[in-house]
Short mmCIF file of C-alpha atoms in Angstrom, two decimals:
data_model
loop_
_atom_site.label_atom_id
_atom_site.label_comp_id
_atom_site.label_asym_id
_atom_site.label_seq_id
_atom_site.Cartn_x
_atom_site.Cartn_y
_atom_site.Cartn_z
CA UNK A 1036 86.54 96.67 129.86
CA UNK A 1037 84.95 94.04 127.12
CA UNK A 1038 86.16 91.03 129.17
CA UNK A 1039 88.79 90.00 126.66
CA UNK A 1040 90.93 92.87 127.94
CA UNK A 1041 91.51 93.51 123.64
CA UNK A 1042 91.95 97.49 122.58
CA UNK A 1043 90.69 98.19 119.20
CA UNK A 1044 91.90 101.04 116.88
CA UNK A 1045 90.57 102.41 113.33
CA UNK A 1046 92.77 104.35 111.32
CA UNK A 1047 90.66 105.52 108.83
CA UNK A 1048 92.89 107.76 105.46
CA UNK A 1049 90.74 111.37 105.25
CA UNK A 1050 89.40 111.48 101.55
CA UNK A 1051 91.91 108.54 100.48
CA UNK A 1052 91.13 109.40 96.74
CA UNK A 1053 91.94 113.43 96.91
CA UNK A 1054 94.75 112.85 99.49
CA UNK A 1055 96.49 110.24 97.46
CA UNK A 1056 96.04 112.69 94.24
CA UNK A 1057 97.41 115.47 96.70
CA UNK A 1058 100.63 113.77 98.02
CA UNK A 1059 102.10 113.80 94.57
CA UNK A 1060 100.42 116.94 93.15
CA UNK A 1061 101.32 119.71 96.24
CA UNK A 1062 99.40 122.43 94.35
CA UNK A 1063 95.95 121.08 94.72
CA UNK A 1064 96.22 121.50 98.37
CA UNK A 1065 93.60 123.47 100.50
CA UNK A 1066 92.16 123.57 96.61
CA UNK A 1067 88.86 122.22 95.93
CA UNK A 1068 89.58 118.51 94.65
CA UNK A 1069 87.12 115.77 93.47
CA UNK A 1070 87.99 112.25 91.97
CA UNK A 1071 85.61 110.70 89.15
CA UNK A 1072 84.17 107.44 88.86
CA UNK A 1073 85.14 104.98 85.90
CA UNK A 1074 85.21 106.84 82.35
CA UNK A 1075 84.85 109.74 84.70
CA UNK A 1076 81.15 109.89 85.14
CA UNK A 1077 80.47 110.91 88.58
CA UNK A 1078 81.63 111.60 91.84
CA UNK A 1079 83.32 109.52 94.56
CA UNK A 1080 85.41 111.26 96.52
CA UNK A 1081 85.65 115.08 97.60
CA UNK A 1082 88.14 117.35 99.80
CA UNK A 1083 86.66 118.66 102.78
CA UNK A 1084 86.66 122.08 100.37
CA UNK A 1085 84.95 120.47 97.63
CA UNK A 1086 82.09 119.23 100.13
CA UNK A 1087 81.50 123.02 101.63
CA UNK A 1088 80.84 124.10 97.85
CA UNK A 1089 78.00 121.30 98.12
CA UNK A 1090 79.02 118.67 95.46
CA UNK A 1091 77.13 115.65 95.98
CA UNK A 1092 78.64 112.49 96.47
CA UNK A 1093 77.47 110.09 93.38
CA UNK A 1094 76.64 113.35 91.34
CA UNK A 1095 76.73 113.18 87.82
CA UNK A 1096 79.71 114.74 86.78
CA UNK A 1097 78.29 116.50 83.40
CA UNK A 1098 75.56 117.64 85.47
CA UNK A 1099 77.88 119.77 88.07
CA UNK A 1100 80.94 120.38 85.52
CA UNK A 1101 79.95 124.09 85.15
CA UNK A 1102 79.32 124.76 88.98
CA UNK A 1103 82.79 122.79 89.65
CA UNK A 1104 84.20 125.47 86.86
CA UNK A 1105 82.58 128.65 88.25
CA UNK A 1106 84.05 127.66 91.70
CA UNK A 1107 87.35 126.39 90.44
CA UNK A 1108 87.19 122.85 91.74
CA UNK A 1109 89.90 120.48 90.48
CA UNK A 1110 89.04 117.18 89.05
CA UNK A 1111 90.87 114.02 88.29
CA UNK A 1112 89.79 110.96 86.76
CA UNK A 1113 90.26 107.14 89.26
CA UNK A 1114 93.84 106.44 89.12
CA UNK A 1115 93.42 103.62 91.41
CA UNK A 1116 97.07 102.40 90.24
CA UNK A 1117 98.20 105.13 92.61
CA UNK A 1118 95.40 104.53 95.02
CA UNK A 1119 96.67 100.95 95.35
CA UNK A 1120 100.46 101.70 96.08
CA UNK A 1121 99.71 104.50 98.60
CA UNK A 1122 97.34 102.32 100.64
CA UNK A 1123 100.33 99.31 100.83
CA UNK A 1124 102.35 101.72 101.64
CA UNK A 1125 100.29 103.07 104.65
CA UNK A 1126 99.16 99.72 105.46
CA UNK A 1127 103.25 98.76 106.01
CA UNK A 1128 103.44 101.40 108.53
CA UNK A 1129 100.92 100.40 110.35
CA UNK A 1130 101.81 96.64 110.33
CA UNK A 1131 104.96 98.07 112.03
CA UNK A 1132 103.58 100.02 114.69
CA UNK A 1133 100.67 97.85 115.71
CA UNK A 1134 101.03 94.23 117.52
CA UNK A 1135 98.50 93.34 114.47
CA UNK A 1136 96.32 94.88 111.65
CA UNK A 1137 93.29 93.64 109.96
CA UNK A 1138 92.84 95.60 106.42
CA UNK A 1139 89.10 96.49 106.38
CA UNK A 1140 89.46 98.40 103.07
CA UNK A 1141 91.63 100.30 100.86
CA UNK A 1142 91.78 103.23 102.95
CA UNK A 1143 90.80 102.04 106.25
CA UNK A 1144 92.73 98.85 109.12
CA UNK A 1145 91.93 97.73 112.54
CA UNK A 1146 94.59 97.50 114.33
CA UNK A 1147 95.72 96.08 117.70
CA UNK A 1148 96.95 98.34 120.51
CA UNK A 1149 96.07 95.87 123.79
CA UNK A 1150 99.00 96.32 126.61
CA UNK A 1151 99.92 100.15 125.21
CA UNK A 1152 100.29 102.45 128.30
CA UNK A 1153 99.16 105.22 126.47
CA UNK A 1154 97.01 104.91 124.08
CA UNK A 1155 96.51 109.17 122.74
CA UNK A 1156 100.48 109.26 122.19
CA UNK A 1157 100.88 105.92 120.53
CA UNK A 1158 97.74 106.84 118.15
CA UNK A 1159 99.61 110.44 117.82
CA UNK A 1160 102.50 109.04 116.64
CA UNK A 1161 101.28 107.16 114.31
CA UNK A 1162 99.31 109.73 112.81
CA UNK A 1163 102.41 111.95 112.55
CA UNK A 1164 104.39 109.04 111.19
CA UNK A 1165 101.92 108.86 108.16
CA UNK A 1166 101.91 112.27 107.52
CA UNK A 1167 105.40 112.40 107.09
CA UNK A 1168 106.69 109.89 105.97
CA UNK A 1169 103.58 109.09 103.21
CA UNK A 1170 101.45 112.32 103.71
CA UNK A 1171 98.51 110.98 104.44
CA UNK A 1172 96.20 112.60 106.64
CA UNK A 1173 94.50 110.06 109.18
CA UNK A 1174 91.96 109.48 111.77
CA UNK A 1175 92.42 107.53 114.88
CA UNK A 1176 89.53 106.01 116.86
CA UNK A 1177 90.63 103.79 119.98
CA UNK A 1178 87.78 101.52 121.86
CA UNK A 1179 87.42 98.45 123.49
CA UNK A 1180 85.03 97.31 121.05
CA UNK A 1181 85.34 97.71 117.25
CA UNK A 1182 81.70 99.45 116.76
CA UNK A 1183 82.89 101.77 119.78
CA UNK A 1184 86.18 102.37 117.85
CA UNK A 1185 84.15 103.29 114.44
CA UNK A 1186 82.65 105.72 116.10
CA UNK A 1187 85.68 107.18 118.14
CA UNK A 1188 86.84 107.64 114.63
CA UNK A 1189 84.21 109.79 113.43
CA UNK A 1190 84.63 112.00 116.31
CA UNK A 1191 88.71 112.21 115.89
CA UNK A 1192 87.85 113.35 112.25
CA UNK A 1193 84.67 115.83 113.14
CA UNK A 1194 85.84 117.65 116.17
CA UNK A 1195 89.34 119.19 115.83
CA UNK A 1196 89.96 119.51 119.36
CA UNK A 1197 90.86 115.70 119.09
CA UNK A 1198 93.56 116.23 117.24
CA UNK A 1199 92.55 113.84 114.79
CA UNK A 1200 93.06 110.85 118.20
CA UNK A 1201 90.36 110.20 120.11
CA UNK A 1202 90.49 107.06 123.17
CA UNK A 1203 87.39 106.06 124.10
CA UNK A 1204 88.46 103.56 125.92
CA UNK A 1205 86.86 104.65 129.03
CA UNK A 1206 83.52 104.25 130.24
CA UNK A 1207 82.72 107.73 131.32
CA UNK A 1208 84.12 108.76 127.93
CA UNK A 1209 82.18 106.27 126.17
CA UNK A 1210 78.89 107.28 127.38
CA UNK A 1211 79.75 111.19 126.81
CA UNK A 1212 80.14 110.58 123.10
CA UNK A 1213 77.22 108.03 122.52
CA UNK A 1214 74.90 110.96 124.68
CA UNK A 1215 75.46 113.09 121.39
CA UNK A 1216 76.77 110.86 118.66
CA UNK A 1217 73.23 110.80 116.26
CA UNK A 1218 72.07 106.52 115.80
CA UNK A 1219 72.99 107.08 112.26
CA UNK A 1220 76.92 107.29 112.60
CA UNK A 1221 76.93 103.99 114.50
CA UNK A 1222 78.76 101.22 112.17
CA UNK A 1223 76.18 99.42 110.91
CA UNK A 1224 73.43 101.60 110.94
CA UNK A 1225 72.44 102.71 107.21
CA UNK A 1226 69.40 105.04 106.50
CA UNK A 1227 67.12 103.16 106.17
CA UNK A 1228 67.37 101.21 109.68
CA UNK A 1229 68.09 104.94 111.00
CA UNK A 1230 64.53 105.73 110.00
CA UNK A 1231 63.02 102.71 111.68
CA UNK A 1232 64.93 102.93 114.88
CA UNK A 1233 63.76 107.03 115.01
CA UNK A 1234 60.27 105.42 115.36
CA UNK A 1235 61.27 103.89 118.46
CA UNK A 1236 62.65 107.06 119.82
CA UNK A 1237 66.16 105.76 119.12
CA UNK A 1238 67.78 108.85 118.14
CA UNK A 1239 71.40 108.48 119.51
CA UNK A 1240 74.04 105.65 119.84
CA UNK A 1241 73.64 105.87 123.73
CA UNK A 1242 69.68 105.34 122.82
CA UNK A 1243 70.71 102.03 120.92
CA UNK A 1244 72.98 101.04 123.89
CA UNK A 1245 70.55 101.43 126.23
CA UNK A 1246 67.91 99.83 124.20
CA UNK A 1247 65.85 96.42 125.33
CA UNK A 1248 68.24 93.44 123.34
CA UNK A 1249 65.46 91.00 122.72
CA UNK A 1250 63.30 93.73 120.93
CA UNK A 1251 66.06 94.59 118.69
CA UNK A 1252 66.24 91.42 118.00
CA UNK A 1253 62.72 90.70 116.91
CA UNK A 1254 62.61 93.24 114.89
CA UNK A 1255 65.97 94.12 113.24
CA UNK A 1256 68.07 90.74 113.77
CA UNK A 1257 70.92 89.39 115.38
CA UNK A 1258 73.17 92.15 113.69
CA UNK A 1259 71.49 94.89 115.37
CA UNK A 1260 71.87 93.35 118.53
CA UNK A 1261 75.31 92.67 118.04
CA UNK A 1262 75.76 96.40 117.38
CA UNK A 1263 74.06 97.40 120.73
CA UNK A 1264 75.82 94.96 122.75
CA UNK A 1265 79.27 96.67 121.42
CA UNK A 1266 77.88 100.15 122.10
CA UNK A 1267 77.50 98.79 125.38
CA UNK A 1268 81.14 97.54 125.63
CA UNK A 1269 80.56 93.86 124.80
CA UNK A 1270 83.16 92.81 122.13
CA UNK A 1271 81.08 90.89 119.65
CA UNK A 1272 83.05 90.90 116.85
CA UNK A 1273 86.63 89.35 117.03
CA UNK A 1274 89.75 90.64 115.36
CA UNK A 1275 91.41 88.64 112.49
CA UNK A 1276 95.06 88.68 111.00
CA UNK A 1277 93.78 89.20 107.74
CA UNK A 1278 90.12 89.07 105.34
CA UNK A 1279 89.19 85.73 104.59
CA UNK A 1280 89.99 84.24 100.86
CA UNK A 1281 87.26 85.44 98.65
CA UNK A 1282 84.71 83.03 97.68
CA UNK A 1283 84.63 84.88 94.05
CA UNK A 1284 86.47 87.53 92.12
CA UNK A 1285 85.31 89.34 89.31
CA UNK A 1286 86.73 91.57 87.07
CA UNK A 1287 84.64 94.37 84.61
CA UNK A 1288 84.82 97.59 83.53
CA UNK A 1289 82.55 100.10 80.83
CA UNK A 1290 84.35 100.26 77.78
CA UNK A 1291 85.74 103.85 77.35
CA UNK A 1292 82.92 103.74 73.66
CA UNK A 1293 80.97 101.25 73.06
CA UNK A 1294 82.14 98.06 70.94
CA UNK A 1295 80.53 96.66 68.44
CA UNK A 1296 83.22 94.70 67.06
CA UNK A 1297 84.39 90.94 68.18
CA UNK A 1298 87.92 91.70 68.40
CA UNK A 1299 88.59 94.43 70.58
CA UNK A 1300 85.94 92.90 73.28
CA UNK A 1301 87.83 90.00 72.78
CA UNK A 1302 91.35 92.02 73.84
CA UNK A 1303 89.24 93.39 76.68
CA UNK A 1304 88.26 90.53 78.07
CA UNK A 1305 92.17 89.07 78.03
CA UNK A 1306 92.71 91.94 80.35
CA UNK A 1307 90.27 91.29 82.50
CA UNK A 1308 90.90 87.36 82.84
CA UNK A 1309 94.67 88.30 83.71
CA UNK A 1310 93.37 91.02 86.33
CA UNK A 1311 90.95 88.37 87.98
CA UNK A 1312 93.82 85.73 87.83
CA UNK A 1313 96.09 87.76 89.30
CA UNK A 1314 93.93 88.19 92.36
CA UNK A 1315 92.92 84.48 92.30
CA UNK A 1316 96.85 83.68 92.77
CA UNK A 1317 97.35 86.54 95.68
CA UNK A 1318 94.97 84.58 97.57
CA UNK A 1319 96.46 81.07 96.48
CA UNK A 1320 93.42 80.22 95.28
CA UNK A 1321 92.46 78.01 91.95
CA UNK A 1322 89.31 78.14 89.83
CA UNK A 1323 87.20 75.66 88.46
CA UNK A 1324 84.33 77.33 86.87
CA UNK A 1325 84.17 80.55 85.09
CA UNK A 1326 81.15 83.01 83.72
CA UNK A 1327 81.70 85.46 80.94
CA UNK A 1328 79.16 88.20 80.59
CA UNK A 1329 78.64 91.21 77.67
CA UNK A 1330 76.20 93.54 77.82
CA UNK A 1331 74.96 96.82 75.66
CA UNK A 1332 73.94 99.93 77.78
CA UNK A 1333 70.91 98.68 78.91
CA UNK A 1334 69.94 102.11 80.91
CA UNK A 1335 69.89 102.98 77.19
CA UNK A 1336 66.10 102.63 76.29
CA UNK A 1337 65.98 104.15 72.68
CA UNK A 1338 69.26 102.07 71.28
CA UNK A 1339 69.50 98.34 70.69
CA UNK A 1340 69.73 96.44 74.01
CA UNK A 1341 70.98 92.85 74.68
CA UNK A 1342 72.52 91.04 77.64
CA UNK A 1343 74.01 87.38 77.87
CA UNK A 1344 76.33 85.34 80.28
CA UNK A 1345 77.33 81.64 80.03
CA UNK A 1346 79.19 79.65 82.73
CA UNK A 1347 81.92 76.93 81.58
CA UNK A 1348 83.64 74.81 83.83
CA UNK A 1349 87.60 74.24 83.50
CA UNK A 1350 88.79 70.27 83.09
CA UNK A 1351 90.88 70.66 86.43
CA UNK A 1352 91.04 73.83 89.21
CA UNK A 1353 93.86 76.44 87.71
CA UNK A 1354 95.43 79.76 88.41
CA UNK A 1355 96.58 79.68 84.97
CA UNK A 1356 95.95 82.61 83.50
CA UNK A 1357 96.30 81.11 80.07
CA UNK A 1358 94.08 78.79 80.65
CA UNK A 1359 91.57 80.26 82.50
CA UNK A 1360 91.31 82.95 79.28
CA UNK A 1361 91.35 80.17 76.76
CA UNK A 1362 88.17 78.92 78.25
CA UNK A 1363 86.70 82.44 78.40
CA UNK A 1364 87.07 83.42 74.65
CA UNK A 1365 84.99 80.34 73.92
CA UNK A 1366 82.45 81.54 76.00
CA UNK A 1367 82.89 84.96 74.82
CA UNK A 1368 82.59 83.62 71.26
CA UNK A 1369 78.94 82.17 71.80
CA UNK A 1370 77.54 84.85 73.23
CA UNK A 1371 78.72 87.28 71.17
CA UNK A 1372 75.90 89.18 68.83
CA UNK A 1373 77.25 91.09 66.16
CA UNK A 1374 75.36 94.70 65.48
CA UNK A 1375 74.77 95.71 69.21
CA UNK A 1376 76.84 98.65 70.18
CA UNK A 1377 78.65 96.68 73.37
CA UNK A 1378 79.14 98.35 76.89
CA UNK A 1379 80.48 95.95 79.10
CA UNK A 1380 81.88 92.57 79.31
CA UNK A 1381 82.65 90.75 82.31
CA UNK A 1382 85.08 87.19 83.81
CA UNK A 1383 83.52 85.83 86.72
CA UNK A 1384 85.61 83.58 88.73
CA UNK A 1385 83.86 81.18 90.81
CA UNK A 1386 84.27 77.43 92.17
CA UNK A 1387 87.16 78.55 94.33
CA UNK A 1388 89.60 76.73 96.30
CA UNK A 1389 92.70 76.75 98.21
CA UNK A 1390 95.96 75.44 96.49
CA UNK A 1391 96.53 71.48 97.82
CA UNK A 1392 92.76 71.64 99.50
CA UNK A 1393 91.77 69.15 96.77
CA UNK A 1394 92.41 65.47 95.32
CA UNK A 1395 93.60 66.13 91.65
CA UNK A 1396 91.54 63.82 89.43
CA UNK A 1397 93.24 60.83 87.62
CA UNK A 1398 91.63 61.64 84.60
CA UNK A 1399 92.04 65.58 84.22
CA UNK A 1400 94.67 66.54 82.59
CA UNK A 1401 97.74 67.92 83.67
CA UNK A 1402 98.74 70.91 84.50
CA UNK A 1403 101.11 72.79 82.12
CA UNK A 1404 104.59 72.05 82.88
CA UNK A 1405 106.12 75.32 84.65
CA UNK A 1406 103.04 77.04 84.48
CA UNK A 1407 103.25 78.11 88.68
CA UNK A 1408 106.86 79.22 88.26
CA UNK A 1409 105.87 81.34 84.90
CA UNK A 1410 102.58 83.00 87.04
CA UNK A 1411 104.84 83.42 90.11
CA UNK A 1412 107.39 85.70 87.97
CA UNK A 1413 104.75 87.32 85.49
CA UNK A 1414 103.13 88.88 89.02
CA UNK A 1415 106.77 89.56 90.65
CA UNK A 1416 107.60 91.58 87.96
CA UNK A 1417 104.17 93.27 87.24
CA UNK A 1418 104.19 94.26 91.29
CA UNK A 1419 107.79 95.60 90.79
CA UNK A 1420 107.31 97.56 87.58
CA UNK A 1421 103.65 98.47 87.69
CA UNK A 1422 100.33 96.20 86.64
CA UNK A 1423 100.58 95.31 82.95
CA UNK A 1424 104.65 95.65 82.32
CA UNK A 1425 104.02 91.59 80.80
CA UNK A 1426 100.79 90.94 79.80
CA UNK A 1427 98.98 88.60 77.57
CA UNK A 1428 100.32 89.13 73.59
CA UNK A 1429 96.58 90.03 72.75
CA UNK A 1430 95.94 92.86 75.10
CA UNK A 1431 97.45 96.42 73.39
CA UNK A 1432 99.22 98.70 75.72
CA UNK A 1433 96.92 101.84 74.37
CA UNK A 1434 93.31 99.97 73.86
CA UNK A 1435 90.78 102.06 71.94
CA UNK A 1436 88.37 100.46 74.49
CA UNK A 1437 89.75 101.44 77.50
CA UNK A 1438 88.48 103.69 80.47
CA UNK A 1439 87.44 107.42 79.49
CA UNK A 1440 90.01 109.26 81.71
CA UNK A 1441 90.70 112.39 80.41
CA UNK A 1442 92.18 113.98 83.34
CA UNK A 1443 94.04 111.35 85.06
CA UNK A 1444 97.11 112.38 86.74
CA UNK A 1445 100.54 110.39 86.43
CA UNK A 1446 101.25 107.03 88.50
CA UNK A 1447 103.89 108.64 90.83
CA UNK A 1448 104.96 105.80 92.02
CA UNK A 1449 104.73 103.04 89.97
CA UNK A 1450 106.04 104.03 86.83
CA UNK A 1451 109.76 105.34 86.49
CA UNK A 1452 108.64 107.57 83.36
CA UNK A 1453 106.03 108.94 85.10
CA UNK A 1454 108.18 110.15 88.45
CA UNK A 1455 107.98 113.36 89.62
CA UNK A 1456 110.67 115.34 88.04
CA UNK A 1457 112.60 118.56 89.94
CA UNK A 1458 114.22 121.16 88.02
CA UNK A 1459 117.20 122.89 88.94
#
């Protein structure tokens, strides 16, 4: 046992991207299925079928387009409105079967399963729960250690036999699976620091376990220590309710074509302030200093290139969103060029702090009267009706500079014109 007595699990979604795109769309199952990157350049997530046909991860996608048409692979452009919905909705299931869950990403939660008599059946059930309920395929790693329960994970997902459940919560077990599991699967353990532990004949997680702590500490830091004493069973790194408040948010996206024009980077840039301010409020958070960023393609060696940020501070912390964008189009304004054919621009929220952490300032001025109550219901009634439903009067519903997403399947769930329909 870790001392604490604490049982970690990871329940990790299979191919979030293609399974979410899958749930709604039942004809692309067992069919070869990728999902494209922002104005669908390259690759970032395959089904298991897509991966045997060998399309690379991060590949470019007008550089495998033919092979993905010779072998019939489907393709869909990021519909991470639908991405976003799913995962709440898997992440509500689990809050209801576990004594606690700690989101790690969109696709992936520890959760707490200390005191369950058995562990397999409770992991089972959970898994089956998704699948029907959501249809989302899952893995389930249990440990006693989150590093140990990473890797459980892996295993659920590689060997069937598992079942897709794997508890590794006992020793013997433990040490079977870090015998064969190869160093680089080990959470925590990129390529690169693969490479360097090979030269030290560290070849497998049991290998890293087993390792002397002070030398890994000498010569890869306290992190890879930390990782060897969880291999080992030591719980190192605690479990919390929830991520911490983020110290920044920032919110940018390629323009679908390039701008070259003031006034639709200008619209852009509204929608990107109320994004960012959105997120600042979910984490009852307020901002007092903002950067604002445009940028041509600068990969782009034989055009025009040109790159420029400036950072403004707001007269008192806000969540506004009004405000926070009136103080960005200034900024946007001076570093605007005209004649450069415009990529990119970018709101940068820094300066953060928690709601009633700090003093106001006699000589600010005030806050606009109303102006938490009018936030509150503009995001109530964008999370009921889908993001953008009230938005700021500048930003069009169909921008011309939006996100290139030519095959982008329907938001399921989020949109009541865009429900699946049945016909008799």
């Amino acid at each position: 046992m870790n001392g604490t007595g604490r049982v970690f699990a990871l329940i990790d979604c299979n191919s979030f991207y293609c399974s979410c795109e899958r749930i709604c769309q039942p004809e692309l199952k067992r069919r070869p299925l990728v999902v494209l990157s922002n104005n669908d350049g390259c690759v970032i997530a395959r089904s298991a079928e897509a991966k045997v046909l060998g399309i690379g991860m991060g590949a470019a996608y007008y550089q495998v387009r033919e092979q993905m048409r010779r072998h019939g692979v489907v393709a869909r452009s990021s519909n991470y409105t639908l991405y976003a919905d799913i995962s709440n909705r898997v992440m509500r299931v689990m809050a209801e079967e576990l004594a606690g869950i700690e989101v790690y990403s969109i696709d992936e939660a520890w959760g707490d399963m200390t005191g369950i008599a058995d562990i397999e059946a409770h992991g089972r059930h959970i898994r089956q729960r998704l699948a029907r309920e959501i249809g989302m395929p899952v893995g389930v790693g249990v440990s006693t250690t989150k590093t140990l329960a990473k890797l459980a994970n892996w295993a659920a997902k590689k060997w069937k036999g598992t079942g897709g459940v794997l508890d590794l919560t006992s020793p013997a077990r433990q040490e079977k699976l870090l015998r064969i599991a190869p160093v680089s699967e080990v959470w925590g353990v990129g390529h690169r620091s693969a490479a360097k532990l090979a030269a030290l004949n560290i070849t497998t997680a049991w290998d890293l376990a087993q390792f002397d702590i002070g030398t890994l500490r000498q010569t890869f830091g306290v992190t890879m220590e930390r990782t060897a004493r969880e291999l080992g069973g030591i719980s190192c790194i605690g479990f919390n309710e929830g991520p911490a408040p983020k110290e920044a948010i920032c919110s940018s996206k390629m323009f679908g074509v390039r701008q070259t024009e003031l006034a639709p980077i200008r619209e852009a840039l509204a929608a990107y302030v109320s994004r960012a301010a959105e997120k600042l409020r979910s984490q009852t958070s307020l901002c007092s200093t903002i950067q604002v960023g445009l940028q041509t393609q600068l990969a782009d060696l034989r055009g025009p290139r040109y790159a420029n940020a400036v950072t403004l501070a707001l007269p008192a912390p806000t969540d506004d969103t009004r405000e926070i964008l009136a103080l960005a189009q200034q900024g946007l304004t001076q570093i605007y060029r005209p004649g450069y054919p415009y990529s990119k621009c970018s709101i940068l929220l820094m300066g953060l702090s928690r709601r009633g952490e700090l003093t106001p300032d006699l000589f600010s001025p005030a806050p606009r009267r109303g102006a938490e109550r009018l936030m509150a219901v503009v995001d109530q009634i964008n999370q009921k009706e889908g993001r953008g439903t009230v938005r700021i009067g500048s930003v069009p519903a169909a921008p011309a500079w939006a996100m290139r997403r030519e095959m982008l399947s329907q938001r399921y769930t989020t949109r009541w014109e865009e429900v699946i329909g049945v016909r008799g």
